[in-house]
Short mmCIF file of C-alpha atoms in Angstrom, two decimals:
data_model
loop_
_atom_site.label_atom_id
_atom_site.label_comp_id
_atom_site.label_asym_id
_atom_site.label_seq_id
_atom_site.Cartn_x
_atom_site.Cartn_y
_atom_site.Cartn_z
CA MET A 139 -0.14 -0.27 -0.25
CA LYS A 140 3.14 2.81 0.65
CA PHE A 141 3.66 1.52 -3.20
CA GLU A 142 0.46 2.81 -4.31
CA PHE A 143 0.36 5.69 -2.55
CA LEU A 144 3.53 6.93 -3.70
CA LEU A 145 2.77 6.22 -7.35
CA LYS A 146 -0.38 8.05 -6.79
CA ASN A 147 1.36 11.02 -5.14
CA THR A 148 3.71 10.82 -8.45
CA ALA A 149 1.45 11.31 -10.66
CA PHE A 150 -0.29 14.47 -9.32
CA GLY A 151 3.21 15.22 -8.03
CA MET A 152 4.46 15.52 -11.68
CA LEU A 153 1.69 17.66 -12.99
CA LEU A 154 1.75 20.32 -10.10
CA GLY A 155 5.47 20.14 -10.61
CA LEU A 156 4.93 20.73 -14.76
CA LEU A 157 2.17 23.11 -14.16
CA ILE A 158 4.63 25.47 -11.97
CA ALA A 159 7.54 24.91 -14.18
CA PHE A 160 5.88 26.01 -17.00
CA SER A 161 3.63 29.19 -15.78
CA THR A 162 7.38 30.58 -14.25
CA ALA A 163 9.28 29.78 -17.39
CA ALA A 164 6.51 31.62 -19.36
CA ILE A 165 6.42 34.77 -17.44
CA ILE A 166 10.16 35.02 -16.86
CA ASP A 167 10.68 33.90 -20.61
CA THR A 168 8.93 35.66 -23.33
CA THR A 169 10.67 32.96 -25.68
CA ALA A 170 9.75 30.27 -23.59
CA SER A 171 6.21 31.14 -23.31
CA SER A 172 6.30 31.58 -27.03
CA GLN A 173 7.52 27.87 -27.42
CA LEU A 174 4.63 26.88 -24.90
CA ARG A 175 2.32 28.07 -26.67
CA GLN A 176 3.58 26.38 -30.16
CA ASN A 177 3.83 23.15 -28.20
CA ALA A 178 0.85 23.23 -25.88
CA VAL A 179 -0.84 20.04 -27.31
CA TYR A 180 2.19 17.74 -27.37
CA LEU A 181 3.20 18.89 -24.04
CA ILE A 182 -0.30 18.43 -22.38
CA SER A 183 -0.72 14.98 -24.22
CA ALA A 184 2.50 13.77 -23.17
CA VAL A 185 1.72 14.87 -19.25
CA THR A 186 -1.71 13.51 -19.79
CA THR A 187 -0.46 10.12 -21.04
CA LEU A 188 1.94 10.01 -18.47
CA ILE A 189 -0.13 10.34 -15.32
CA ALA A 190 -2.77 7.95 -17.22
CA ALA A 191 -0.11 5.35 -17.27
CA THR A 192 0.80 5.95 -13.75
CA LEU A 193 -2.50 5.91 -12.48
CA ALA A 194 -3.21 2.40 -14.34
CA ILE A 195 -0.37 1.23 -12.72
CA VAL A 196 -1.72 2.51 -9.60
CA GLY A 197 -5.11 0.85 -10.44
CA VAL A 198 -3.65 -2.57 -11.03
CA LEU A 199 -1.34 -2.65 -7.91
CA SER A 200 -4.50 -1.47 -5.78
CA ASN A 201 -6.45 -4.50 -6.98
CA ILE A 202 -3.91 -6.82 -6.67
CA GLN A 203 -3.66 -5.49 -2.91
CA THR A 204 -7.45 -6.16 -2.36
CA GLN A 205 -6.99 -9.62 -4.26
CA ARG A 206 -4.54 -10.70 -1.56
CA GLU A 207 -6.35 -9.28 1.55
CA LEU A 208 -9.34 -10.76 0.46
CA GLU A 209 -7.79 -14.54 0.44
CA ALA A 210 -6.00 -13.73 3.45
CA LYS A 211 -9.44 -13.15 4.81
CA ARG A 212 -10.40 -16.78 3.17
CA ARG A 213 -7.90 -18.40 4.57
CA HIS A 214 -8.07 -17.36 7.94
CA ARG A 215 -11.72 -18.08 8.03
CA LYS A 216 -11.18 -21.05 6.52
CA PHE A 217 -8.71 -22.15 9.21
CA LEU A 218 -11.00 -20.98 11.89
CA SER A 219 -13.38 -23.34 10.20
CA VAL A 220 -11.32 -26.60 10.19
CA LYS A 221 -9.74 -25.60 13.60
CA SER A 222 -13.14 -25.54 15.40
CA VAL A 223 -13.54 -29.17 14.14
CA PHE A 224 -9.86 -30.35 14.82
CA PRO A 225 -10.30 -32.17 18.23
CA ASN A 226 -13.57 -33.94 17.21
CA ALA A 227 -11.30 -35.38 13.97
CA LEU A 228 -8.58 -36.04 16.40
CA SER A 229 -11.38 -38.30 18.46
CA ASP A 230 -12.18 -39.86 15.59
CA ALA A 231 -9.17 -40.99 14.51
CA CYS A 232 -8.21 -42.26 17.45
CA ASP A 233 -11.01 -44.18 17.57
CA VAL A 234 -9.86 -45.94 14.44
CA PHE A 235 -6.25 -46.61 16.20
CA GLU A 236 -7.73 -48.20 18.50
CA ARG A 237 -9.56 -50.10 16.82
CA GLY A 238 -6.16 -51.30 15.10
CA ILE A 239 -5.03 -52.48 18.13
CA ARG A 240 -7.53 -54.45 19.33
CA LEU A 241 -7.57 -55.69 15.82
CA SER A 242 -3.77 -56.46 15.61
CA THR A 243 -4.16 -59.01 18.45
CA THR A 244 -6.31 -61.82 17.30
CA TYR A 245 -6.23 -61.03 13.52
CA GLU A 246 -4.60 -64.28 12.54
CA LEU A 247 -6.69 -66.11 14.65
CA ASP A 248 -10.40 -64.65 13.71
CA ALA A 249 -9.04 -65.02 10.02
CA GLN A 250 -8.77 -68.81 10.20
CA GLU A 251 -12.70 -68.71 11.46
CA ALA A 252 -14.19 -66.39 8.76
CA GLY A 253 -11.48 -67.18 5.90
CA ILE A 254 -8.42 -64.78 5.39
CA HIS A 255 -9.22 -62.89 2.26
CA GLU A 256 -12.87 -61.92 3.59
CA HIS A 257 -11.85 -61.72 7.15
CA ASN A 258 -9.06 -58.46 5.74
CA ARG A 259 -11.60 -57.01 3.86
CA ALA A 260 -13.91 -56.55 6.89
CA THR A 261 -11.14 -55.48 8.79
CA LEU A 262 -9.46 -53.02 6.30
CA LYS A 263 -12.97 -50.94 6.18
CA LYS A 264 -12.88 -50.66 9.99
CA VAL A 265 -9.33 -49.10 10.50
CA ARG A 266 -9.79 -46.70 7.87
CA ILE A 267 -10.09 -43.15 8.96
CA PRO A 268 -13.04 -41.49 7.64
CA ALA A 269 -12.99 -39.11 4.64
CA ASP A 270 -14.01 -36.31 6.29
CA VAL A 271 -11.44 -36.53 8.90
CA THR A 272 -8.74 -36.90 6.47
CA ASN A 273 -9.79 -33.69 4.48
CA ILE A 274 -9.77 -31.96 7.76
CA PHE A 275 -6.38 -32.86 8.26
CA ARG A 276 -5.55 -32.07 4.95
CA ASP A 277 -7.12 -28.51 5.53
CA ILE A 278 -4.84 -28.17 8.69
CA ILE A 279 -1.71 -29.04 7.02
CA GLU A 280 -2.79 -26.43 4.25
CA PHE A 281 -3.91 -23.95 6.64
CA THR A 282 -2.06 -23.48 9.32
CA ASP A 283 0.95 -21.02 9.78
CA ASP A 284 2.32 -23.27 12.59
CA ASP A 285 5.03 -25.33 10.87
CA GLN A 286 5.44 -28.07 13.35
CA VAL A 287 1.86 -28.93 13.27
CA ALA A 288 1.99 -29.03 10.03
CA GLU A 289 4.83 -31.08 10.09
CA ARG A 290 3.04 -33.42 12.42
CA VAL A 291 -0.23 -33.83 10.78
CA SER A 292 1.28 -34.81 7.70
CA GLY A 293 3.68 -36.84 9.29
CA LEU A 294 0.76 -38.70 10.83
CA LEU A 295 -1.24 -39.43 7.78
CA ARG A 296 2.29 -40.41 5.97
CA GLU A 297 2.57 -43.08 8.84
CA TYR A 298 -1.11 -44.33 8.62
CA GLN A 299 -0.88 -45.08 4.95
CA VAL A 300 2.06 -47.15 5.71
CA ALA A 301 -0.11 -49.06 8.20
CA LEU A 302 -2.93 -49.19 5.86
CA ALA A 303 -0.32 -50.83 3.36
CA ARG A 304 0.65 -53.31 5.94
CA TRP A 305 -2.89 -54.46 6.58
CA ARG A 306 -3.57 -54.96 3.06
CA SER A 307 -0.35 -57.39 2.78
CA LEU A 308 -1.78 -59.82 5.50
CA SER A 309 -4.57 -60.85 2.79
CA ASP A 310 -1.54 -63.08 1.62
CA GLU A 311 -2.18 -66.34 2.13
CA ASN A 312 1.70 -67.37 1.62
CA LEU A 313 2.80 -64.68 4.46
CA LEU A 314 4.52 -66.15 7.57
CA THR A 315 3.26 -63.91 10.11
CA THR A 316 5.45 -64.54 13.85
CA GLU A 317 4.97 -63.52 16.94
CA THR A 318 6.95 -60.73 16.67
CA ASP A 319 5.56 -59.42 13.67
CA ILE A 320 2.43 -59.40 15.68
CA ARG A 321 3.75 -57.18 18.48
CA MET A 322 4.81 -55.08 15.71
CA ARG A 323 1.63 -54.56 14.09
CA THR A 324 -0.09 -54.14 17.36
CA VAL A 325 2.33 -51.17 18.46
CA PHE A 326 2.19 -49.44 15.06
CA TRP A 327 -1.42 -48.55 15.55
CA ALA A 328 -0.65 -47.93 19.65
CA TYR A 329 2.05 -45.29 17.78
CA LEU A 330 -0.47 -43.63 15.44
CA TYR A 331 -2.78 -43.36 18.48
CA ALA A 332 -0.03 -41.65 20.34
CA ILE A 333 0.84 -39.15 17.25
CA THR A 334 -2.85 -38.18 17.25
CA ALA A 335 -2.90 -37.00 20.98
CA SER A 336 -0.16 -35.14 21.18
CA LEU A 337 -2.09 -33.13 19.10
CA PHE A 338 -4.93 -32.33 21.49
CA ASP A 339 -3.89 -29.75 23.53
CA ILE A 340 -3.11 -27.19 20.63
CA ALA A 341 -6.09 -28.31 18.97
CA ARG A 342 -7.79 -27.36 22.08
CA GLY A 343 -6.21 -24.39 22.91
CA ASN A 344 -4.91 -25.36 25.73
CA SER A 345 -1.01 -24.37 24.47
CA SER A 346 -0.25 -22.28 21.74
CA ARG A 347 2.95 -24.27 21.03
CA LEU A 348 3.19 -27.98 19.73
CA GLU A 349 5.19 -28.94 22.63
CA THR A 350 4.09 -32.80 23.21
CA LYS A 351 6.22 -35.44 22.26
CA VAL A 352 5.54 -39.17 21.28
CA THR A 353 8.09 -41.48 23.77
CA ALA A 354 7.76 -44.88 24.91
CA THR A 355 5.08 -44.09 27.86
CA GLU A 356 2.74 -42.52 25.38
CA ILE A 357 2.99 -45.72 22.95
CA SER A 358 2.63 -47.91 26.24
CA THR A 359 -0.43 -46.00 27.43
CA ALA A 360 -1.91 -46.28 23.87
CA ILE A 361 -1.87 -49.93 24.33
CA GLY A 362 -2.97 -50.25 27.66
CA ASN A 363 -5.71 -48.86 27.01
CA VAL A 364 -6.55 -51.49 25.06
CA THR A 365 -5.28 -54.63 26.17
CA HIS A 366 -2.96 -55.57 29.00
CA GLU A 367 -1.51 -58.91 27.11
CA GLY A 368 1.88 -58.70 26.14
CA ASP A 369 5.24 -57.89 26.34
CA PHE A 370 6.00 -54.85 23.96
CA ASP A 371 9.05 -53.07 25.38
CA ALA A 372 11.17 -53.67 22.89
CA GLU A 373 8.63 -52.71 19.84
CA ILE A 374 7.43 -49.51 21.92
CA GLY A 375 10.97 -48.17 22.07
CA LEU A 376 11.84 -48.97 18.57
CA TYR A 377 8.92 -46.87 17.84
CA ALA A 378 9.67 -44.19 20.05
CA ARG A 379 12.82 -43.69 18.57
CA THR A 380 10.98 -43.73 15.45
CA PHE A 381 9.32 -40.92 16.01
CA GLU A 382 12.18 -39.06 17.46
CA ARG A 383 14.15 -39.58 13.85
CA ARG A 384 11.04 -38.71 11.51
CA PHE A 385 9.13 -35.83 13.76
CA GLU A 386 11.96 -34.21 15.49
CA THR A 387 14.32 -33.98 13.32
CA HIS A 388 12.66 -31.68 11.46
CA SER A 389 11.53 -29.69 14.33
#
């Protein structure tokens, strides 16, 4: 806006300066006065064109600035709208990840009863985040000014895609699943739950900065919400280090 203001004043300053210069020259120098009268049409045309061009630039810049302000307001209102439903979206995602923990521990046993392909299709639906939740997460990434929040939510979606891909692979009849595989799969869902839970404070407005980290404690708590069976310490430690490597290095 300062540049636009400068251009406006430049145009009118030029006009005023030229009028003063011509008037002074006409009064002091009769020769100059005669030449001014002879070339008055050309001078007026040139000055008018120059001023018109300057004002046209002012108009273009003013329009660009107005569009930028409108876009900034639109983005801000969109962010406020998305932010208002962010906590609910996190809760819905946590429900899905808890379901993933629960289904992981008994997957092979349940698949024997229902059939591996049918069971995989049925459970895959249960571990899918609803489309509206995914859209909210994407909008948060796009509209937030907090790079840490954007990185955390983006990382959550990225890790979740890995979880889905691994779940689909369970339909392979030739896949040999060990107890370690089951524990890793279970802890992965707890890891996703812990990442999601780490966003609640900032989503609810309890904190202005994303300070919550995902440690072994948070992952262990996520598993404890669903099951107390099994020793997951080694896998929990692995995913706690995974968080440090994939998230904290970007902070």
